[in-house]
Every structure is written in C-alpha cells, then in structure tokens.
Amino acid sequence: MKNRSLTFKFTLMFAAFTLLTLTISSLLSYANQINLYKEQREESIRYVASYLEEVLTSDGDDFAWWQEFFVKNYKDLNVPYNFGANEIQQARHKYENLFSKAFPGKILGIDVSFSELPKEIKAAYTIYKHEYYLDKFEQACKRFKLAYVEYLIPDSNTGQIMYALDALRDEKIVNGKKYIELGITVPHSLDDHKTEWEAWTSGIQPTGYDTFDNEFGKTYAYYMPLYIGTQKLGLIGVEVFISAVNKGILHATIRQMLMISGVLILFMVFLLFIIRSKFIRKLIILQNAIDEYSKTKKTEIAETLLKDVTNKDEISTIIAKFAEMIYKLETYMKHLVKTRQDLQVSQKRVQEMSELATKDALTGIRNKTGYDKEVKRIEWEMSAGLQDIGVAMIDLNFLKRINDTYGHDKGNMAIISLCKIVCNIFEHSPVFRIGGDEFVAILKGHDLIHINELTTEFNRQLKELQDNPHLEYWEKTSAAIGYAIFNPETDASYDNIFKRADAEMYKNKKAMKAVRED
C-alpha cells in the first residue's frame, strides 16, 4: 500500500510536468499559427491600402481638387448621412448638369480648370466625390472584414489629424435632416501614433504598425502616404482586428496537443515502472520543492532540500544542484535588478544632458552645439564618398532695429516666426539656429533636388507677410537666403559649401538693402 501511495504521488508530479509541457507546446504552436495569420492579415491590409490608393489616384487630379475644396469648405458642405449607389449617381448627375449648363461642350481639366468653377459647382462636385470615395472605403472595410478605414490629413505644426474620409460615419442634424459630420479634427500624440506620424513626416510607407485598444477591440493600424504626382496630400489608414483568428488554428492546436499527450503518457508509464522502487521518495521531495519555489521564490527551500541529501546517487546530486541554482539565481536576480536600476538612472541623465546641450531654448530646434555635431558626422560621410549634400543659409533682417524699437520680446517673436517658415519649407532637412538671427538647413534628398523651388517659395511667403497691411512691423518677417550645393571639383570640405552659401546669403541681403546692422 505504501509503494502504491508513493507511485501515485509521483504520477501526479509527472502528470503536472506533462500538463506543463502540453501547455507550453500548445501555446508555442498557437503563437506560431497566430503569427502566420497576422502575416496574412498584414499582407491583406497592405493590399487594401494599395487598392484605396488606386481608387483615390485613378482619376488624376480629381482627388486633389476634391481635397482642396473640402479642406476649405467642409463646414458648409452637407453630405447625406444615408446614401447608396442611386444617391451617388444622383449627386453625380447634379454636378454634371450644373457643369454642362455653365460650360456647355467643355471638359473639366482640359477646357476648364477646377479653379475656374463657381463655388456652387465645386460644392456639387465635392459632395459627389465624397460620397463616391466614402462608399469605396466602406466597401473595402466590409469586404476584407477590417475594423476601420479612413483618409487622414495631418497637420505637423499642430499635431492634429483631420478625418477627411471616415468609414465610421458621425451624424449632424441640419434643418431636421441627417448629414455626415465632416472634417472632424482631433489631436494625435506622437507617443500613441508613432507609425502614423512617421508615415506622414517621412512620406514613405512605414514598416511598423500602431496598436490600439479601443471600441473596435484590439487592433493595429497601417498607414500609406497618398501622393498626387509629387504632392503629398494625406494618409490612408487601415485598421485590422488582431484577435480575429481562424477556428482551424485552434482545432489544429488541440489535435497536436492530444498527440503529444499520448506520447507523454506512454513514456510516463514506462518511467514509473523503472524508478518507483528506488527513487520515488526523493523525486516527490524534489517535485514539491519545485512547485513551492515556482510559487514563492523563497530561498529557504534550498536549505530544506539539502537536509534530505544523504548520499551521492544521481537524484541526490540533482537535488543539491537545484538548491545551488536557487542560491545563485537569487544572487543573480538581486544583482540584475540593481544593475538595471543603475543603468536606467545613467541613461536618463545622459539623455537629459544631451537634449539640454543641443536644443535651442527659444525655438526648440537644435542649436550651434547640435549643428557642430551634425557637421562632424557629415564630414565623415563626405570622406566616405557622400556628394548629395547642400547648405542653405538664412539670416533674419532688422533684428536689432526690432529689439531697439519694440523690445527683445518682439525680436524673439520675429525669430520664432522665421524659424517656423524655415522648418516648413525645408521639412525634409535638419534645421539649426547657429546664431541670434542665423539659421542653417543642411539640404538632403527632396529638399536638395528642389532647392530652387523651395527658395522661391520661401521668398514668396516672406513677401506675402511683408505686403500684409494688418501685420505689425516685427510680424512682417524679412530674411535673406543663400544656398550652395557640393561641387566635387571645388569643394574640399563641408566648410567650402558653408562659406559659399553664406556668401550667397550676404549677396542676397545686400540686394535687399538689409545689410547687417545687428
């Protein structure tokens, strides 16, 4: 009876081990199947985003026209809350009738530009296109069993996102009728929407996803920048359920678990037959110790185990080694926790010091220290063969006059205003404030290729401010700009490029009759 009792207890221990093994193997198998399913879903949402991109860009500039008018006039547009294929056709006929009456025999985009249309026709066109695009978005959402699809228009300056096309309609009531609430704009923080802002600021499709836990359940979102020609207009967003798995995954996991279970039971019976008479008691002790340590993590368990080590057979050696492992693990965990805490403190201090050293307190962009670090990095890259590089120098005019006449707070406002314009113009390049009224943009990629157009746009924006009669003197931002692009025949270093850009800027300043007086 005693042997049967010990065998029964050992069987329970082995059954627990078997159950643990089954659980781990089942979870691993299930996780593998889930990962495979997620990969399939990721491929699916990429396809959906590409499909929606094709829908929005298939008619050339139509979508750009729609967005241009929508953004400026969405508050005055009334899109019916409930509409289908018939209503979309009716909206189209309304627009076409208005257009044909105003421009008989003409074709939009060929004979007549969108800007020439009267506001009434633009509104009819925008409502028809809104219904058409939104219908396509909602069909894609249903067809591919997605959580959500939307078209977003981000604003990098304010950190806000406009939901221009929203598959989840919100309603508003106008004169007793239901219409779609348009242009809903909400703040999206960088911490919660990293991939979304990465897609917008970089202008390319990101490799990651944003994960949310909201009214749709747990989802992850994929974003694709939308371009019409070379113009970046917004983001196509697609959200999919993470937890939506195929039932076959669960069934396959159960079948696999049953097969492993049968093998383990046969092995258990054979093992019990061999060791029950000699090793059963110590195994029960070891089992109980393992179970207790897994629950409590108490080092006293090791002391108890060592009391039962009376000889040097195989199981006694295992017990002694397990007790030794508990002591070492306890020591290691204490050391690991302390090391981690020290590392976190050090990393935080280094990060804080680095940010303070390179950040300009007034404008928030990198300062002269940050600029010097960037120059060293670029010089290293140039020595390795980098040639696609340029420098734009920007200098604020009349800062001393503003400070002396209106006060330094107004001068600071002028500096901040110029900084915003420079950052917006050169949005693909790093911008630095290297002096009181001097800014440098290190030109790369898109900005380097389009530097002539960007310089023209910079001067246009400044002229628009200067011609505005409603602005104060310090608000009429005036600045000179000059740029230079790396020439392998004449530029031996980055400093050569910088000096040529500075000379061009100063030449521009003299032409503006704003020779430095500060």
Short mmCIF file of C-alpha atoms in Angstrom, two decimals:
data_model
loop_
_atom_site.label_atom_id
_atom_site.label_comp_id
_atom_site.label_asym_id
_atom_site.label_seq_id
_atom_site.Cartn_x
_atom_site.Cartn_y
_atom_site.Cartn_z
CA MET A 1 0.00 0.00 0.00
CA LYS A 2 2.88 2.35 0.81
CA ASN A 3 4.60 1.77 -2.55
CA ARG A 4 1.32 2.30 -4.38
CA SER A 5 0.84 5.57 -2.48
CA LEU A 6 4.34 6.82 -3.42
CA THR A 7 3.82 5.77 -7.03
CA PHE A 8 0.52 7.61 -7.11
CA LYS A 9 2.15 10.78 -5.78
CA PHE A 10 4.97 10.55 -8.30
CA THR A 11 2.38 10.04 -11.02
CA LEU A 12 0.72 13.29 -10.00
CA MET A 13 4.07 15.06 -10.24
CA PHE A 14 4.72 13.64 -13.67
CA ALA A 15 1.17 14.49 -14.73
CA ALA A 16 1.83 18.09 -13.70
CA PHE A 17 5.02 18.07 -15.76
CA THR A 18 3.10 16.58 -18.67
CA LEU A 19 0.42 19.24 -18.39
CA LEU A 20 3.07 21.98 -18.29
CA THR A 21 4.79 20.54 -21.35
CA LEU A 22 1.48 20.33 -23.19
CA THR A 23 0.60 23.88 -22.24
CA ILE A 24 3.93 25.30 -23.41
CA SER A 25 3.95 23.33 -26.66
CA SER A 26 0.33 24.26 -27.31
CA LEU A 27 1.00 27.94 -26.65
CA LEU A 28 4.06 27.88 -28.91
CA SER A 29 2.11 26.15 -31.67
CA TYR A 30 -0.82 28.50 -31.23
CA ALA A 31 1.50 31.53 -31.22
CA ASN A 32 3.16 30.30 -34.41
CA GLN A 33 -0.20 29.93 -36.11
CA ILE A 34 -1.27 33.36 -34.85
CA ASN A 35 1.92 34.90 -36.26
CA LEU A 36 1.23 33.24 -39.59
CA TYR A 37 -2.30 34.59 -39.50
CA LYS A 38 -1.04 38.08 -38.60
CA GLU A 39 1.37 38.00 -41.54
CA GLN A 40 -1.52 37.12 -43.82
CA ARG A 41 -3.60 39.95 -42.35
CA GLU A 42 -0.68 42.38 -42.71
CA GLU A 43 -0.38 41.44 -46.36
CA SER A 44 -4.13 41.88 -46.70
CA ILE A 45 -4.22 45.39 -45.20
CA ARG A 46 -1.28 46.44 -47.35
CA TYR A 47 -3.28 45.28 -50.34
CA VAL A 48 -6.34 47.22 -49.12
CA ALA A 49 -4.25 50.38 -48.65
CA SER A 50 -2.84 49.97 -52.18
CA TYR A 51 -6.32 49.41 -53.56
CA LEU A 52 -7.66 52.55 -51.86
CA GLU A 53 -4.64 54.49 -53.12
CA GLU A 54 -5.53 53.38 -56.66
CA VAL A 55 -9.16 54.47 -56.12
CA LEU A 56 -8.08 57.95 -55.00
CA THR A 57 -5.43 58.47 -57.69
CA SER A 58 -7.02 56.70 -60.68
CA ASP A 59 -8.69 59.88 -61.95
CA GLY A 60 -5.58 62.03 -61.96
CA ASP A 61 -6.09 65.36 -60.23
CA ASP A 62 -9.75 64.71 -59.27
CA PHE A 63 -8.90 63.79 -55.71
CA ALA A 64 -6.58 66.76 -55.27
CA TRP A 65 -9.39 69.05 -56.44
CA TRP A 66 -11.77 67.38 -54.01
CA GLN A 67 -9.35 67.77 -51.09
CA GLU A 68 -8.51 71.38 -51.89
CA PHE A 69 -12.15 72.46 -51.80
CA PHE A 70 -13.12 70.09 -48.96
CA VAL A 71 -10.48 71.34 -46.53
CA LYS A 72 -11.51 74.96 -47.02
CA ASN A 73 -15.29 74.48 -47.14
CA TYR A 74 -16.21 71.28 -45.27
CA LYS A 75 -18.19 73.25 -42.68
CA ASP A 76 -20.56 74.45 -45.41
CA LEU A 77 -20.96 71.07 -47.15
CA ASN A 78 -23.92 68.82 -46.42
CA VAL A 79 -23.33 65.19 -47.41
CA PRO A 80 -26.40 62.99 -46.72
CA TYR A 81 -25.90 60.57 -43.85
CA ASN A 82 -27.65 57.74 -45.66
CA PHE A 83 -26.74 57.15 -49.29
CA GLY A 84 -26.16 54.29 -51.69
CA ALA A 85 -25.39 53.70 -55.35
CA ASN A 86 -28.53 55.56 -56.52
CA GLU A 87 -27.77 58.59 -54.37
CA ILE A 88 -24.18 58.67 -55.63
CA GLN A 89 -25.48 58.68 -59.23
CA GLN A 90 -27.94 61.45 -58.37
CA ALA A 91 -25.13 63.53 -56.85
CA ARG A 92 -23.05 62.93 -59.97
CA HIS A 93 -25.91 63.95 -62.30
CA LYS A 94 -26.50 67.10 -60.26
CA TYR A 95 -22.86 68.11 -60.64
CA GLU A 96 -22.74 67.22 -64.36
CA ASN A 97 -25.95 69.17 -65.08
CA LEU A 98 -24.62 72.25 -63.30
CA PHE A 99 -21.33 71.98 -65.16
CA SER A 100 -22.87 71.43 -68.60
CA LYS A 101 -25.16 74.46 -68.15
CA ALA A 102 -22.28 76.70 -67.09
CA PHE A 103 -19.75 75.31 -69.58
CA PRO A 104 -21.60 73.66 -72.47
CA GLY A 105 -19.41 71.33 -74.51
CA LYS A 106 -16.43 71.81 -72.17
CA ILE A 107 -14.45 69.18 -70.28
CA LEU A 108 -13.18 69.69 -66.74
CA GLY A 109 -9.41 69.60 -66.54
CA ILE A 110 -8.98 70.11 -70.29
CA ASP A 111 -11.10 73.08 -71.32
CA VAL A 112 -11.89 74.36 -67.84
CA SER A 113 -9.67 74.23 -64.76
CA PHE A 114 -11.15 73.38 -61.39
CA SER A 115 -10.22 76.81 -60.02
CA GLU A 116 -12.43 78.46 -62.67
CA LEU A 117 -15.58 76.70 -61.46
CA PRO A 118 -18.17 78.66 -59.49
CA LYS A 119 -18.44 77.69 -55.85
CA GLU A 120 -21.83 76.04 -56.37
CA ILE A 121 -20.39 73.64 -58.97
CA LYS A 122 -17.33 72.98 -56.82
CA ALA A 123 -19.60 72.11 -53.88
CA ALA A 124 -21.73 69.74 -56.01
CA TYR A 125 -18.55 68.12 -57.38
CA THR A 126 -17.08 67.73 -53.86
CA ILE A 127 -20.27 66.18 -52.42
CA TYR A 128 -20.48 63.71 -55.30
CA LYS A 129 -16.83 62.73 -54.96
CA HIS A 130 -17.12 62.48 -51.17
CA GLU A 131 -19.98 60.01 -51.48
CA TYR A 132 -18.09 58.05 -54.16
CA TYR A 133 -14.81 57.83 -52.21
CA LEU A 134 -16.50 57.09 -48.88
CA ASP A 135 -18.55 54.32 -50.49
CA LYS A 136 -15.34 52.71 -51.80
CA PHE A 137 -13.76 52.93 -48.33
CA GLU A 138 -16.79 51.35 -46.65
CA GLN A 139 -16.99 48.54 -49.25
CA ALA A 140 -13.30 47.72 -48.66
CA CYS A 141 -13.89 47.69 -44.91
CA LYS A 142 -16.76 45.18 -45.22
CA ARG A 143 -15.17 43.04 -47.93
CA PHE A 144 -11.90 42.46 -46.07
CA LYS A 145 -13.53 42.34 -42.60
CA LEU A 146 -11.49 45.26 -41.31
CA ALA A 147 -12.03 47.19 -38.12
CA TYR A 148 -11.74 50.61 -39.73
CA VAL A 149 -10.51 52.53 -42.78
CA GLU A 150 -10.01 56.27 -43.10
CA TYR A 151 -8.28 59.00 -45.06
CA LEU A 152 -6.41 61.43 -42.83
CA ILE A 153 -4.95 64.91 -43.37
CA PRO A 154 -2.26 65.51 -40.73
CA ASP A 155 -1.00 68.91 -39.59
CA SER A 156 2.60 68.60 -38.36
CA ASN A 157 2.52 72.10 -36.86
CA THR A 158 -0.45 71.50 -34.55
CA GLY A 159 -0.15 67.74 -34.10
CA GLN A 160 -3.78 67.36 -35.18
CA ILE A 161 -5.37 64.95 -37.64
CA MET A 162 -8.41 65.67 -39.82
CA TYR A 163 -10.61 62.67 -40.63
CA ALA A 164 -11.47 63.62 -44.22
CA LEU A 165 -12.95 60.23 -45.22
CA ASP A 166 -14.24 58.23 -42.28
CA ALA A 167 -15.78 54.74 -42.72
CA LEU A 168 -17.46 55.19 -39.33
CA ARG A 169 -19.96 57.96 -40.03
CA ASP A 170 -20.81 60.62 -37.44
CA GLU A 171 -24.07 62.47 -37.89
CA LYS A 172 -25.22 66.05 -37.59
CA ILE A 173 -28.72 67.48 -37.92
CA VAL A 174 -29.36 70.47 -40.22
CA ASN A 175 -32.93 71.72 -40.58
CA GLY A 176 -34.25 68.38 -39.35
CA LYS A 177 -32.21 66.31 -41.83
CA LYS A 178 -29.34 63.95 -41.08
CA TYR A 179 -25.97 64.68 -42.66
CA ILE A 180 -22.44 63.38 -42.12
CA GLU A 181 -20.30 65.34 -39.66
CA LEU A 182 -17.33 66.34 -41.84
CA GLY A 183 -13.77 67.40 -41.09
CA ILE A 184 -13.58 66.01 -37.57
CA THR A 185 -10.16 67.08 -36.26
CA VAL A 186 -8.51 65.61 -33.16
CA PRO A 187 -5.01 65.73 -31.62
CA HIS A 188 -2.83 62.65 -32.15
CA SER A 189 0.20 62.49 -29.88
CA LEU A 190 3.49 61.17 -31.22
CA ASP A 191 3.74 58.63 -28.37
CA ASP A 192 0.41 56.98 -29.22
CA HIS A 193 0.63 57.32 -33.03
CA LYS A 194 4.33 56.88 -33.83
CA THR A 195 3.84 54.98 -37.10
CA GLU A 196 1.16 57.40 -38.28
CA TRP A 197 3.44 60.44 -37.84
CA GLU A 198 6.42 58.50 -39.26
CA ALA A 199 4.42 57.78 -42.42
CA TRP A 200 3.48 61.46 -42.76
CA THR A 201 6.79 63.11 -41.96
CA SER A 202 8.91 60.64 -43.94
CA GLY A 203 6.49 60.45 -46.88
CA ILE A 204 7.14 56.71 -47.31
CA GLN A 205 5.32 53.57 -46.21
CA PRO A 206 6.49 52.57 -42.71
CA THR A 207 7.38 49.01 -41.77
CA GLY A 208 5.58 49.02 -38.43
CA TYR A 209 2.08 49.44 -37.08
CA ASP A 210 0.28 51.42 -34.39
CA THR A 211 -1.57 49.22 -31.87
CA PHE A 212 -4.81 50.40 -30.28
CA ASP A 213 -7.27 49.04 -27.71
CA ASN A 214 -10.47 50.95 -28.40
CA GLU A 215 -14.17 50.49 -29.19
CA PHE A 216 -13.24 48.16 -32.04
CA GLY A 217 -11.26 45.85 -29.74
CA LYS A 218 -7.53 45.33 -30.01
CA THR A 219 -6.39 46.45 -33.46
CA TYR A 220 -3.29 47.52 -35.30
CA ALA A 221 -3.22 50.26 -37.88
CA TYR A 222 -1.21 50.62 -41.09
CA TYR A 223 -0.68 53.93 -42.90
CA MET A 224 0.22 54.78 -46.50
CA PRO A 225 1.12 58.31 -47.65
CA LEU A 226 -1.00 59.47 -50.60
CA TYR A 227 0.61 61.39 -53.44
CA ILE A 228 -0.92 63.03 -56.47
CA GLY A 229 2.09 63.43 -58.71
CA THR A 230 4.78 64.68 -56.35
CA GLN A 231 2.34 66.40 -53.97
CA LYS A 232 1.84 64.64 -50.62
CA LEU A 233 -1.83 65.07 -49.66
CA GLY A 234 -2.58 62.81 -46.69
CA LEU A 235 -2.57 59.28 -45.25
CA ILE A 236 -4.67 56.21 -45.99
CA GLY A 237 -5.28 54.37 -42.71
CA VAL A 238 -6.35 50.72 -42.39
CA GLU A 239 -7.08 49.05 -39.03
CA VAL A 240 -7.48 45.29 -38.58
CA PHE A 241 -8.52 43.09 -35.66
CA ILE A 242 -5.55 41.36 -34.06
CA SER A 243 -7.71 38.80 -32.28
CA ALA A 244 -9.71 37.71 -35.34
CA VAL A 245 -8.23 34.22 -35.90
CA ASN A 246 -9.38 31.27 -37.94
CA LYS A 247 -11.09 28.46 -35.99
CA GLY A 248 -8.87 25.98 -37.77
CA ILE A 249 -5.89 27.31 -35.80
CA LEU A 250 -7.48 26.26 -32.51
CA HIS A 251 -8.56 22.85 -33.86
CA ALA A 252 -5.08 22.09 -35.20
CA THR A 253 -3.54 23.06 -31.85
CA ILE A 254 -5.89 20.73 -29.95
CA ARG A 255 -5.10 17.80 -32.27
CA GLN A 256 -1.38 18.38 -31.80
CA MET A 257 -1.82 18.58 -28.03
CA LEU A 258 -3.65 15.24 -27.95
CA MET A 259 -0.88 13.53 -29.95
CA ILE A 260 1.83 14.85 -27.63
CA SER A 261 -0.27 13.84 -24.65
CA GLY A 262 -0.45 10.21 -25.83
CA VAL A 263 3.32 10.00 -26.27
CA LEU A 264 3.99 11.50 -22.85
CA ILE A 265 1.58 9.13 -21.08
CA LEU A 266 3.29 6.08 -22.59
CA PHE A 267 6.68 7.40 -21.54
CA MET A 268 5.39 8.13 -18.03
CA VAL A 269 4.16 4.58 -17.52
CA PHE A 270 7.50 3.15 -18.62
CA LEU A 271 9.46 5.54 -16.41
CA LEU A 272 7.31 4.81 -13.34
CA PHE A 273 7.90 1.11 -13.77
CA ILE A 274 11.68 1.62 -13.64
CA ILE A 275 12.18 4.17 -10.85
CA ARG A 276 9.25 3.70 -8.47
CA SER A 277 11.06 1.36 -6.09
CA LYS A 278 14.31 3.29 -5.69
CA PHE A 279 13.92 6.97 -6.44
CA ILE A 280 10.26 7.79 -5.85
CA ARG A 281 10.63 9.43 -2.43
CA LYS A 282 13.35 11.89 -3.44
CA LEU A 283 11.55 12.73 -6.65
CA ILE A 284 8.44 13.60 -4.67
CA ILE A 285 10.54 15.86 -2.46
CA LEU A 286 12.07 17.50 -5.50
CA GLN A 287 8.65 17.92 -7.13
CA ASN A 288 7.19 19.58 -4.07
CA ALA A 289 10.21 21.86 -3.81
CA ILE A 290 9.97 22.87 -7.44
CA ASP A 291 6.25 23.60 -7.10
CA GLU A 292 6.81 25.66 -3.96
CA TYR A 293 9.72 27.63 -5.41
CA SER A 294 7.80 28.40 -8.60
CA LYS A 295 5.08 29.93 -6.43
CA THR A 296 7.02 31.64 -3.62
CA LYS A 297 10.63 32.06 -4.89
CA LYS A 298 11.83 31.54 -1.28
CA THR A 299 15.49 30.60 -0.78
CA GLU A 300 14.60 28.61 2.38
CA ILE A 301 13.53 25.82 0.02
CA ALA A 302 17.19 25.19 -0.83
CA GLU A 303 18.01 24.65 2.87
CA THR A 304 15.21 22.12 3.18
CA LEU A 305 16.40 20.23 0.10
CA LEU A 306 19.99 19.99 1.34
CA LYS A 307 18.80 18.32 4.58
CA ASP A 308 17.45 15.43 2.51
CA VAL A 309 20.70 14.86 0.58
CA THR A 310 22.07 11.83 2.49
CA ASN A 311 24.11 10.11 -0.24
CA LYS A 312 25.56 10.79 -3.67
CA ASP A 313 23.23 9.00 -6.04
CA GLU A 314 22.01 10.68 -9.20
CA ILE A 315 18.84 12.17 -7.69
CA SER A 316 20.71 13.48 -4.64
CA THR A 317 23.14 15.21 -6.99
CA ILE A 318 20.22 16.78 -8.85
CA ILE A 319 18.69 17.98 -5.59
CA ALA A 320 21.98 19.53 -4.50
CA LYS A 321 22.44 21.22 -7.87
CA PHE A 322 18.88 22.55 -7.76
CA ALA A 323 19.47 24.01 -4.29
CA GLU A 324 22.70 25.58 -5.54
CA MET A 325 20.83 27.02 -8.53
CA ILE A 326 18.29 28.64 -6.19
CA TYR A 327 21.07 30.39 -4.30
CA LYS A 328 22.81 31.52 -7.49
CA LEU A 329 19.56 32.61 -9.09
CA GLU A 330 18.63 34.65 -6.03
CA THR A 331 22.03 36.37 -6.07
CA TYR A 332 21.88 36.93 -9.82
CA MET A 333 18.36 38.41 -9.70
CA LYS A 334 19.33 40.85 -6.96
CA HIS A 335 22.40 41.91 -8.93
CA LEU A 336 20.36 42.16 -12.15
CA VAL A 337 17.72 44.37 -10.55
CA LYS A 338 20.33 46.71 -9.10
CA THR A 339 22.26 46.86 -12.38
CA ARG A 340 19.09 47.64 -14.30
CA GLN A 341 18.14 50.42 -11.90
CA ASP A 342 21.62 51.97 -12.14
CA LEU A 343 21.56 51.73 -15.93
CA GLN A 344 18.15 53.41 -16.17
CA VAL A 345 19.33 56.29 -13.97
CA SER A 346 22.50 56.72 -16.04
CA GLN A 347 20.65 56.59 -19.35
CA LYS A 348 18.14 59.16 -18.15
CA ARG A 349 20.89 61.54 -17.05
CA VAL A 350 22.79 61.14 -20.33
CA GLN A 351 19.66 61.75 -22.36
CA GLU A 352 18.70 64.84 -20.35
CA MET A 353 22.19 66.30 -20.64
CA SER A 354 22.36 65.59 -24.38
CA GLU A 355 18.98 67.22 -25.04
CA LEU A 356 19.84 70.31 -22.99
CA ALA A 357 23.19 70.68 -24.73
CA THR A 358 21.85 70.58 -28.30
CA LYS A 359 18.40 72.20 -28.06
CA ASP A 360 17.79 75.90 -28.68
CA ALA A 361 15.75 77.25 -25.77
CA LEU A 362 13.83 79.85 -27.83
CA THR A 363 12.84 77.95 -30.99
CA GLY A 364 13.02 74.33 -29.86
CA ILE A 365 15.24 73.29 -32.79
CA ARG A 366 18.87 72.20 -32.48
CA ASN A 367 21.41 74.89 -31.56
CA LYS A 368 25.01 75.60 -32.54
CA THR A 369 26.25 72.64 -30.47
CA GLY A 370 23.87 70.31 -32.28
CA TYR A 371 24.93 71.85 -35.58
CA ASP A 372 28.63 71.25 -34.86
CA LYS A 373 27.91 67.59 -34.08
CA GLU A 374 25.97 67.22 -37.31
CA VAL A 375 28.79 68.86 -39.30
CA LYS A 376 31.31 66.37 -37.89
CA ARG A 377 29.05 63.49 -38.92
CA ILE A 378 28.59 64.91 -42.43
CA GLU A 379 32.33 65.47 -42.86
CA TRP A 380 32.88 61.82 -42.00
CA GLU A 381 30.26 60.79 -44.57
CA MET A 382 31.84 63.07 -47.19
CA SER A 383 35.19 61.38 -46.60
CA ALA A 384 33.41 58.08 -47.30
CA GLY A 385 32.03 59.38 -50.62
CA LEU A 386 28.88 61.39 -49.78
CA GLN A 387 28.21 64.01 -52.50
CA ASP A 388 24.47 64.65 -52.37
CA ILE A 389 24.61 67.46 -49.81
CA GLY A 390 23.93 71.18 -49.76
CA VAL A 391 23.63 74.09 -47.33
CA ALA A 392 21.02 76.85 -47.10
CA MET A 393 21.87 79.93 -45.00
CA ILE A 394 19.02 82.13 -43.74
CA ASP A 395 19.55 85.42 -41.90
CA LEU A 396 16.78 87.50 -40.28
CA ASN A 397 16.77 91.15 -41.33
CA PHE A 398 16.39 94.13 -38.98
CA LEU A 399 16.56 92.16 -35.70
CA LYS A 400 18.49 94.94 -33.96
CA ARG A 401 16.01 97.53 -35.13
CA ILE A 402 13.12 95.43 -33.78
CA ASN A 403 14.87 94.86 -30.46
CA ASP A 404 15.79 98.53 -30.04
CA THR A 405 12.43 99.92 -31.15
CA TYR A 406 9.89 97.36 -29.93
CA GLY A 407 11.74 95.33 -27.35
CA HIS A 408 13.51 91.97 -27.26
CA ASP A 409 10.24 90.07 -26.80
CA LYS A 410 9.15 91.25 -30.25
CA GLY A 411 12.56 90.35 -31.59
CA ASN A 412 12.11 86.85 -30.20
CA MET A 413 8.71 86.66 -31.90
CA ALA A 414 10.35 87.55 -35.22
CA ILE A 415 13.00 84.85 -34.71
CA ILE A 416 10.36 82.22 -33.89
CA SER A 417 8.26 83.24 -36.90
CA LEU A 418 11.23 82.88 -39.24
CA CYS A 419 12.14 79.52 -37.65
CA LYS A 420 8.65 78.15 -38.37
CA ILE A 421 8.83 79.26 -42.00
CA VAL A 422 12.29 77.73 -42.49
CA CYS A 423 11.24 74.43 -40.88
CA ASN A 424 8.09 74.26 -43.00
CA ILE A 425 9.95 75.00 -46.23
CA PHE A 426 12.81 72.59 -45.54
CA GLU A 427 10.69 69.89 -43.89
CA HIS A 428 12.92 67.08 -45.21
CA SER A 429 16.20 68.55 -43.92
CA PRO A 430 17.60 69.25 -40.42
CA VAL A 431 17.41 72.94 -39.44
CA PHE A 432 19.67 74.62 -36.86
CA ARG A 433 19.82 78.04 -35.18
CA ILE A 434 23.53 78.83 -35.16
CA GLY A 435 23.33 82.46 -34.07
CA GLY A 436 20.91 85.08 -32.80
CA ASP A 437 19.37 85.66 -36.24
CA GLU A 438 21.05 82.94 -38.32
CA PHE A 439 19.62 79.57 -39.37
CA VAL A 440 21.18 76.75 -41.38
CA ALA A 441 19.35 73.98 -43.26
CA ILE A 442 21.54 71.04 -44.32
CA LEU A 443 19.94 70.06 -47.61
CA LYS A 444 19.24 66.42 -48.33
CA GLY A 445 17.06 64.31 -50.60
CA HIS A 446 13.88 66.06 -51.72
CA ASP A 447 14.96 69.49 -50.44
CA LEU A 448 18.32 69.25 -52.23
CA ILE A 449 16.68 68.30 -55.52
CA HIS A 450 14.04 71.03 -55.28
CA ILE A 451 16.13 73.79 -53.70
CA ASN A 452 15.28 76.33 -56.43
CA GLU A 453 11.54 75.84 -55.97
CA LEU A 454 11.86 75.89 -52.18
CA THR A 455 13.88 79.14 -52.26
CA THR A 456 11.23 80.72 -54.47
CA GLU A 457 8.51 79.55 -52.10
CA PHE A 458 10.47 80.90 -49.13
CA ASN A 459 10.74 84.35 -50.69
CA ARG A 460 7.08 84.22 -51.74
CA GLN A 461 5.92 83.54 -48.20
CA LEU A 462 8.06 86.36 -46.80
CA LYS A 463 6.76 88.78 -49.41
CA GLU A 464 3.20 87.80 -48.54
CA LEU A 465 3.89 88.69 -44.90
CA GLN A 466 5.59 91.96 -45.81
CA ASP A 467 2.68 93.01 -48.06
CA ASN A 468 0.09 92.30 -45.37
CA PRO A 469 -1.07 95.71 -44.05
CA HIS A 470 -2.64 94.13 -40.97
CA LEU A 471 0.63 92.86 -39.51
CA GLU A 472 2.89 94.70 -37.10
CA TYR A 473 6.43 95.59 -38.12
CA TRP A 474 8.01 92.65 -36.29
CA GLU A 475 5.44 90.29 -37.79
CA LYS A 476 6.42 91.20 -41.35
CA THR A 477 9.26 88.71 -41.37
CA SER A 478 12.15 89.73 -43.61
CA ALA A 479 15.14 87.49 -44.25
CA ALA A 480 17.86 86.79 -46.78
CA ILE A 481 18.60 83.28 -48.05
CA GLY A 482 21.52 81.78 -49.90
CA TYR A 483 22.44 78.22 -50.72
CA ALA A 484 25.27 76.15 -52.14
CA ILE A 485 25.45 72.55 -53.38
CA PHE A 486 28.50 70.32 -53.09
CA ASN A 487 30.82 70.57 -56.10
CA PRO A 488 33.44 67.76 -56.13
CA GLU A 489 35.77 69.88 -58.27
CA THR A 490 35.93 72.88 -55.94
CA ASP A 491 34.72 71.77 -52.51
CA ALA A 492 37.41 70.05 -50.48
CA SER A 493 35.30 70.02 -47.30
CA TYR A 494 31.93 70.90 -45.84
CA ASP A 495 33.32 74.29 -44.82
CA ASN A 496 33.70 75.25 -48.50
CA ILE A 497 30.00 74.62 -49.10
CA PHE A 498 29.06 76.61 -46.00
CA LYS A 499 31.19 79.61 -47.00
CA ARG A 500 29.67 79.71 -50.49
CA ALA A 501 26.16 79.52 -49.05
CA ASP A 502 26.99 82.30 -46.57
CA ALA A 503 28.36 84.46 -49.39
CA GLU A 504 25.21 83.91 -51.46
CA MET A 505 23.07 84.84 -48.47
CA TYR A 506 25.03 88.02 -47.87
CA LYS A 507 24.79 88.93 -51.55
CA ASN A 508 21.02 88.49 -51.29
CA LYS A 509 20.97 90.63 -48.14
CA LYS A 510 22.82 93.45 -49.89
CA ALA A 511 20.40 93.24 -52.82
CA MET A 512 17.57 93.61 -50.31
CA LYS A 513 19.31 96.67 -48.81
CA ALA A 514 19.22 94.99 -45.44
CA VAL A 515 22.96 94.90 -44.82
CA ARG A 516 23.64 93.53 -41.35
CA GLU A 517 23.17 96.17 -38.70
CA ASP A 518 22.99 93.82 -35.74
#
